[in-house]
Short mmCIF file of C-alpha atoms (C1' of nucleotides) in Angstrom, two decimals:
data_model
loop_
_atom_site.label_atom_id
_atom_site.label_comp_id
_atom_site.label_asym_id
_atom_site.label_seq_id
_atom_site.Cartn_x
_atom_site.Cartn_y
_atom_site.Cartn_z
CA MET A 1 21.30 4.33 30.96
CA VAL A 2 19.18 7.68 30.41
CA HIS A 3 16.36 6.19 28.70
CA TYR A 4 16.65 4.75 32.56
CA GLN A 5 16.58 7.46 34.10
CA THR A 6 13.89 9.88 32.24
CA ARG A 7 11.80 7.69 32.17
CA LEU A 8 11.91 7.23 36.08
CA ASP A 9 11.32 10.96 35.42
CA THR A 10 8.54 11.04 33.87
CA THR A 11 6.49 7.88 36.37
CA PHE A 12 7.78 9.51 38.87
CA ALA A 13 6.27 13.21 37.82
CA ALA A 14 3.38 11.84 36.86
CA LEU A 15 2.92 10.51 40.96
CA SER A 16 3.80 13.55 42.44
CA ASP A 17 0.22 14.77 41.75
CA VAL A 18 -2.99 14.61 43.94
CA THR A 19 -5.82 13.83 41.30
CA ARG A 20 -3.10 12.03 38.75
CA ARG A 21 -3.03 8.97 42.13
CA GLY A 22 -6.13 9.64 42.44
CA VAL A 23 -7.34 8.43 38.80
CA LEU A 24 -5.03 5.83 39.19
CA GLU A 25 -7.13 4.81 41.56
CA GLN A 26 -10.17 4.94 40.72
CA LEU A 27 -9.08 3.10 37.20
CA GLY A 28 -7.55 0.64 39.39
CA GLY A 29 -11.00 0.44 40.33
CA SER A 30 -13.34 0.76 37.16
CA GLU A 31 -12.54 2.10 33.29
CA ALA A 32 -13.91 5.07 33.18
CA SER A 33 -15.07 8.00 30.48
CA ILE A 34 -12.42 11.96 30.59
CA THR A 35 -16.16 13.17 31.48
CA ASP A 36 -16.59 10.65 35.10
CA LEU A 37 -12.80 12.03 35.99
CA ALA A 38 -13.57 15.06 35.11
CA GLN A 39 -16.37 14.90 37.49
CA ARG A 40 -14.97 12.99 39.94
CA PHE A 41 -12.36 15.67 40.37
CA HIS A 42 -14.17 18.72 40.22
CA MET A 43 -12.64 19.72 36.48
CA THR A 44 -13.16 20.27 33.09
CA LEU A 45 -13.19 18.89 30.79
CA THR A 46 -9.28 19.84 29.01
CA GLY A 47 -8.25 19.98 32.91
CA MET A 48 -8.37 16.18 33.02
CA LYS A 49 -7.52 15.22 29.94
CA LYS A 50 -3.87 16.78 30.33
CA HIS A 51 -2.89 14.96 33.47
CA VAL A 52 -4.87 11.11 31.76
CA SER A 53 -2.11 13.00 28.65
CA ILE A 54 0.92 12.22 31.20
CA LEU A 55 -0.41 9.44 33.14
CA GLU A 56 -0.65 8.50 29.39
CA GLN A 57 3.04 9.29 28.96
CA ALA A 58 4.25 7.53 31.61
CA GLY A 59 2.57 3.96 30.49
CA LEU A 60 -0.42 3.76 33.30
CA VAL A 61 -2.96 4.21 31.12
CA THR A 62 -3.89 3.42 27.76
CA THR A 63 -6.90 5.13 25.81
CA GLN A 64 -9.31 4.49 23.04
CA LYS A 65 -11.47 6.06 21.84
CA VAL A 66 -15.10 4.70 20.79
CA GLY A 67 -17.40 7.09 19.16
CA ARG A 68 -17.16 9.98 21.30
CA VAL A 69 -16.13 8.93 24.41
CA ARG A 70 -12.78 8.15 25.42
CA THR A 71 -12.30 5.44 27.92
CA CYS A 72 -9.72 5.38 29.96
CA LYS A 73 -8.12 2.31 31.83
CA LEU A 74 -4.67 0.84 33.32
CA GLY A 75 -1.76 1.14 30.83
CA LEU A 76 0.38 -2.47 31.39
CA ARG A 77 3.52 -0.79 32.38
CA ARG A 78 3.33 -2.32 36.45
CA LEU A 79 5.68 0.41 37.93
CA GLU A 80 8.24 -2.32 38.05
CA GLU A 81 11.58 -0.42 37.53
CA GLU A 82 9.62 2.17 40.60
CA ALA A 83 8.71 -1.00 43.00
CA ALA A 84 13.09 -2.00 41.84
CA TRP A 85 14.68 2.16 42.36
CA ILE A 86 12.59 2.56 45.54
CA GLU A 87 13.89 -1.35 47.07
CA ARG A 88 17.39 -0.80 46.33
CA HIS A 89 17.69 2.27 48.85
CA ARG A 90 15.49 0.86 51.15
CA GLN A 91 18.62 -1.42 50.60
CA LEU A 92 20.53 1.22 50.87
CA TRP A 93 18.92 2.70 53.49
CA SER A 94 19.38 -0.21 55.30
CA ALA A 95 22.43 -0.78 54.89
CA ARG A 96 23.54 2.78 56.48
CA PHE A 97 21.22 2.27 59.07
CA ASP A 98 22.85 -1.03 60.09
CA ALA A 99 25.88 0.56 62.01
CA LEU A 100 23.38 3.32 63.74
CA ASP A 101 20.91 0.11 64.70
CA GLU A 102 23.70 -1.86 66.58
CA LEU A 103 24.39 0.87 68.93
CA VAL A 104 21.43 1.45 69.49
CA GLU A 105 21.05 -1.62 71.03
CA HIS A 106 23.82 -2.08 72.09
CA LEU A 107 23.35 1.34 74.34
CA LYS A 108 20.16 0.22 74.87
CA CYS A 109 21.89 -3.35 76.84
CA LYS A 110 24.48 -0.44 77.89
CA GLU A 111 21.84 1.08 79.95
CA LYS A 112 20.17 -1.93 81.05
CA ALA A 113 23.16 -3.09 83.27
CA ASP A 114 23.78 0.22 84.43
CA ALA A 115 20.60 0.09 86.07
CA ARG A 116 21.48 -3.05 87.12
CA THR A 117 23.98 -1.84 88.86
CA LYS A 118 23.01 1.59 90.42
CA LYS A 119 20.45 -0.78 92.01
CA ARG A 120 22.50 -3.26 94.08
CA MET B 1 -6.05 11.95 54.99
CA VAL B 2 -3.95 15.08 53.35
CA HIS B 3 -1.18 15.11 55.27
CA TYR B 4 -0.29 11.87 53.46
CA GLN B 5 -0.93 13.27 51.06
CA THR B 6 1.37 16.01 50.34
CA ARG B 7 3.83 13.39 51.82
CA LEU B 8 3.55 10.97 48.57
CA ASP B 9 2.88 14.52 46.51
CA THR B 10 6.91 15.37 47.66
CA THR B 11 8.34 12.64 48.52
CA PHE B 12 7.10 11.39 44.46
CA ALA B 13 8.12 14.74 43.11
CA ALA B 14 11.94 14.94 45.72
CA LEU B 15 12.06 11.49 42.97
CA SER B 16 11.52 12.11 39.88
CA ASP B 17 14.86 15.43 39.58
CA VAL B 18 17.97 13.07 38.09
CA THR B 19 19.90 14.35 40.81
CA ARG B 20 18.20 13.71 43.46
CA ARG B 21 18.03 10.19 43.20
CA GLY B 22 21.87 10.13 41.73
CA VAL B 23 22.38 12.45 45.85
CA LEU B 24 20.19 9.60 46.88
CA GLU B 25 22.79 7.10 45.17
CA GLN B 26 25.58 8.88 46.98
CA LEU B 27 25.07 9.51 49.82
CA GLY B 28 23.96 5.65 49.73
CA GLY B 29 27.47 5.35 49.62
CA SER B 30 28.66 7.12 51.89
CA GLU B 31 28.40 10.59 53.40
CA ALA B 32 28.99 14.34 51.46
CA SER B 33 29.91 17.26 52.09
CA ILE B 34 27.57 20.28 49.76
CA THR B 35 30.83 21.30 47.35
CA ASP B 36 31.76 17.14 47.09
CA LEU B 37 28.21 17.59 45.66
CA ALA B 38 28.64 19.99 44.05
CA GLN B 39 31.77 19.15 42.37
CA ARG B 40 30.15 15.54 41.78
CA PHE B 41 27.00 17.18 39.76
CA HIS B 42 28.26 19.13 38.11
CA MET B 43 26.30 22.35 39.61
CA THR B 44 26.67 25.78 41.80
CA LEU B 45 27.74 25.18 45.63
CA THR B 46 23.49 27.28 45.38
CA GLY B 47 22.38 24.45 42.74
CA MET B 48 23.40 21.59 45.30
CA LYS B 49 22.24 23.37 48.65
CA LYS B 50 19.05 23.92 46.75
CA HIS B 51 17.76 19.57 46.05
CA VAL B 52 20.28 19.13 49.13
CA SER B 53 16.95 21.28 51.24
CA ILE B 54 14.41 19.62 48.93
CA LEU B 55 15.38 15.68 49.96
CA GLU B 56 16.32 17.73 53.76
CA GLN B 57 12.29 18.68 53.43
CA ALA B 58 11.20 16.20 52.59
CA GLY B 59 12.71 14.03 55.56
CA LEU B 60 15.39 11.54 52.82
CA VAL B 61 18.39 13.32 53.90
CA THR B 62 19.89 14.83 57.23
CA THR B 63 22.81 17.55 56.92
CA GLN B 64 24.61 18.88 59.93
CA LYS B 65 26.94 21.97 60.07
CA VAL B 66 30.25 21.82 61.90
CA GLY B 67 32.41 24.59 61.33
CA ARG B 68 31.89 25.26 57.90
CA VAL B 69 31.24 22.27 56.22
CA ARG B 70 28.39 20.85 55.81
CA THR B 71 27.38 17.09 55.94
CA CYS B 72 25.19 15.13 53.68
CA LYS B 73 23.80 12.27 54.82
CA LEU B 74 20.80 9.60 54.42
CA GLY B 75 17.76 10.64 56.29
CA LEU B 76 15.52 8.91 58.45
CA ARG B 77 12.83 8.21 56.35
CA ARG B 78 13.14 4.88 54.54
CA LEU B 79 10.77 5.69 51.10
CA GLU B 80 8.00 3.01 53.59
CA GLU B 81 5.20 5.06 52.44
CA GLU B 82 6.08 6.06 49.32
CA ALA B 83 6.65 1.70 48.89
CA ALA B 84 3.35 0.50 49.58
CA TRP B 85 1.81 3.06 47.53
CA ILE B 86 3.12 0.94 44.84
CA GLU B 87 3.33 -1.57 45.99
CA ARG B 88 -1.37 -1.41 46.71
CA HIS B 89 -1.29 -0.46 43.07
CA ARG B 90 0.86 -2.80 41.57
CA GLN B 91 -1.98 -5.47 43.49
CA LEU B 92 -4.64 -3.36 41.73
CA TRP B 93 -2.56 -3.74 37.97
CA SER B 94 -2.42 -7.61 39.22
CA ALA B 95 -5.94 -7.69 40.48
CA ARG B 96 -7.41 -5.83 36.55
CA PHE B 97 -5.12 -7.73 34.95
CA ASP B 98 -5.18 -12.34 35.41
CA ALA B 99 -7.78 -12.27 32.93
CA LEU B 100 -5.58 -11.30 30.63
CA ASP B 101 -2.64 -12.99 31.28
CA GLU B 102 -4.44 -15.63 31.30
CA LEU B 103 -5.85 -14.95 27.78
CA VAL B 104 -2.13 -14.47 27.05
CA GLU B 105 -1.07 -18.19 28.58
CA HIS B 106 -4.11 -19.42 26.26
CA LEU B 107 -2.65 -18.15 23.58
CA LYS B 108 1.29 -19.09 24.59
CA CYS B 109 0.11 -22.68 24.57
CA LYS B 110 -1.66 -22.61 21.37
CA GLU B 111 1.81 -21.24 19.95
CA LYS B 112 3.36 -23.86 20.93
CA ALA B 113 0.84 -26.64 20.15
CA ASP B 114 0.65 -24.91 16.90
CA ALA B 115 4.26 -25.11 16.04
CA ARG B 116 4.87 -28.85 16.90
CA THR B 117 1.21 -28.75 14.94
CA LYS B 118 3.61 -27.17 12.08
CA LYS B 119 6.77 -29.70 12.12
CA ARG B 120 4.80 -32.70 11.58
"C1'" DT C 1 45.35 39.76 60.74
"C1'" DT C 2 45.20 39.02 55.64
"C1'" DT C 3 43.63 35.57 52.58
"C1'" DA C 4 41.03 32.42 51.23
"C1'" DC C 5 37.21 28.45 51.29
"C1'" DA C 6 32.61 26.62 51.87
"C1'" DG C 7 27.63 28.08 52.13
"C1'" DT C 8 23.91 30.41 51.82
"C1'" DG C 9 20.57 34.03 50.26
"C1'" DA C 10 18.29 37.32 47.91
"C1'" DA C 11 17.32 38.59 42.80
"C1'" DC C 12 16.84 36.85 38.87
"C1'" DC C 13 15.52 33.94 34.62
"C1'" DA C 14 13.89 30.27 31.51
"C1'" DT C 15 10.79 26.59 31.23
"C1'" DA C 16 7.11 23.80 33.53
"C1'" DT C 17 3.15 23.22 35.56
"C1'" DG C 18 -1.72 22.98 36.73
"C1'" DG C 19 -5.23 24.45 35.70
"C1'" DT C 20 -8.81 27.22 33.07
"C1'" DT C 21 -11.77 29.32 28.86
"C1'" DC C 22 -12.90 29.94 24.60
"C1'" DA C 23 -13.92 28.15 19.97
"C1'" DC C 24 -13.96 24.70 17.10
"C1'" DT C 25 -14.96 19.25 15.56
"C1'" DA C 26 -17.22 14.81 15.12
"C1'" DT C 27 -21.02 11.90 16.71
"C1'" DC C 28 -25.01 10.44 19.08
"C1'" DA C 29 -30.57 11.23 19.19
"C1'" DA C 30 -34.53 13.64 18.82
"C1'" DT D 1 -32.23 19.01 10.05
"C1'" DT D 2 -31.05 20.84 14.99
"C1'" DG D 3 -29.93 20.95 19.42
"C1'" DA D 4 -27.26 18.44 22.75
"C1'" DT D 5 -22.30 15.94 24.02
"C1'" DA D 6 -17.82 14.76 24.56
"C1'" DG D 7 -13.17 15.56 23.27
"C1'" DT D 8 -9.74 18.76 21.29
"C1'" DG D 9 -6.68 21.95 20.98
"C1'" DA D 10 -4.92 26.78 21.53
"C1'" DA D 11 -4.32 30.51 24.10
"C1'" DC D 12 -3.68 32.45 27.67
"C1'" DC D 13 -2.00 32.81 33.59
"C1'" DA D 14 0.09 32.43 38.19
"C1'" DT D 15 2.57 29.80 40.02
"C1'" DA D 16 6.91 26.29 40.89
"C1'" DT D 17 10.94 24.35 39.56
"C1'" DG D 18 16.18 24.66 37.69
"C1'" DG D 19 19.29 26.32 37.76
"C1'" DT D 20 22.33 30.82 37.63
"C1'" DT D 21 24.99 34.87 39.58
"C1'" DC D 22 26.34 38.37 43.22
"C1'" DA D 23 27.45 39.80 47.69
"C1'" DC D 24 27.46 37.94 52.20
"C1'" DT D 25 28.55 35.81 56.36
"C1'" DG D 26 32.17 33.23 58.83
"C1'" DT D 27 35.75 29.61 59.73
"C1'" DA D 28 40.49 27.84 58.34
"C1'" DA D 29 45.10 28.14 57.58
"C1'" DA D 30 48.87 31.32 56.59
#
DNA sequence: TTTACAGTGAACCATATGGTTCACTATCAA
DNA sequence: TTGATAGTGAACCATATGGTTCACTGTAAA
């Protein structure tokens, strides 16, 4: 599905930035205002606002403005799709390398056997 | 560590493109040449070469050129770090939302109870 | 020995990204 | 009412990204 595709696109893109991953870690600990985050990551308010917007767009963060301060917290998306994608591919990987693993194992045994033969 | 950071950066960035995820899926099935991949994804050789290079850079793919054809296969990196990062944050999420979950559960129960009350 | 094929690299292009400054609005506090 | 504070939006900038074309190299095949 296209939706599924673009979803992974935007989430992985969101996660590909150090600052944004940092913001997520921060919000995992406690909520924070834009100002808080901007200070913690040595950035202008405008810059941080952009990052927060991107995270919000990806559903990873939700925000609420009360008075003049906008409070950010972790969003409802829990990276299920991303975890699933990665997990699926770790399995592909494994399947693909099982043969190799066996070969390596086989070679190791052969090595041992050869060593033993040599000794004699 | 900075290395750890840039590593996640490049991998997540590599994964944030539909074509590249597609290439990984493809290579999970079987090896392929640049030409194969370029055709399958309706792209010039040069374009596909770039994608492959990015995946190779991220350690997700390895290639070998024999004769005039370069064969691509899955690399040795199995997305451990990425899986770990995501898992860690799913836990953060959970911790943060346990209270919410309980609330939701409570509301569901209440709903059921209400429904039952209504029936009578 | 041509000729066709697979890949490569440089140059180019449009758009996206990560950041800034500056001018503005809205709100809180004195 | 007058500042100071928090955020927003537009404009701008440098660099990165995803793609192309074109000219080139090396290899395979006729």
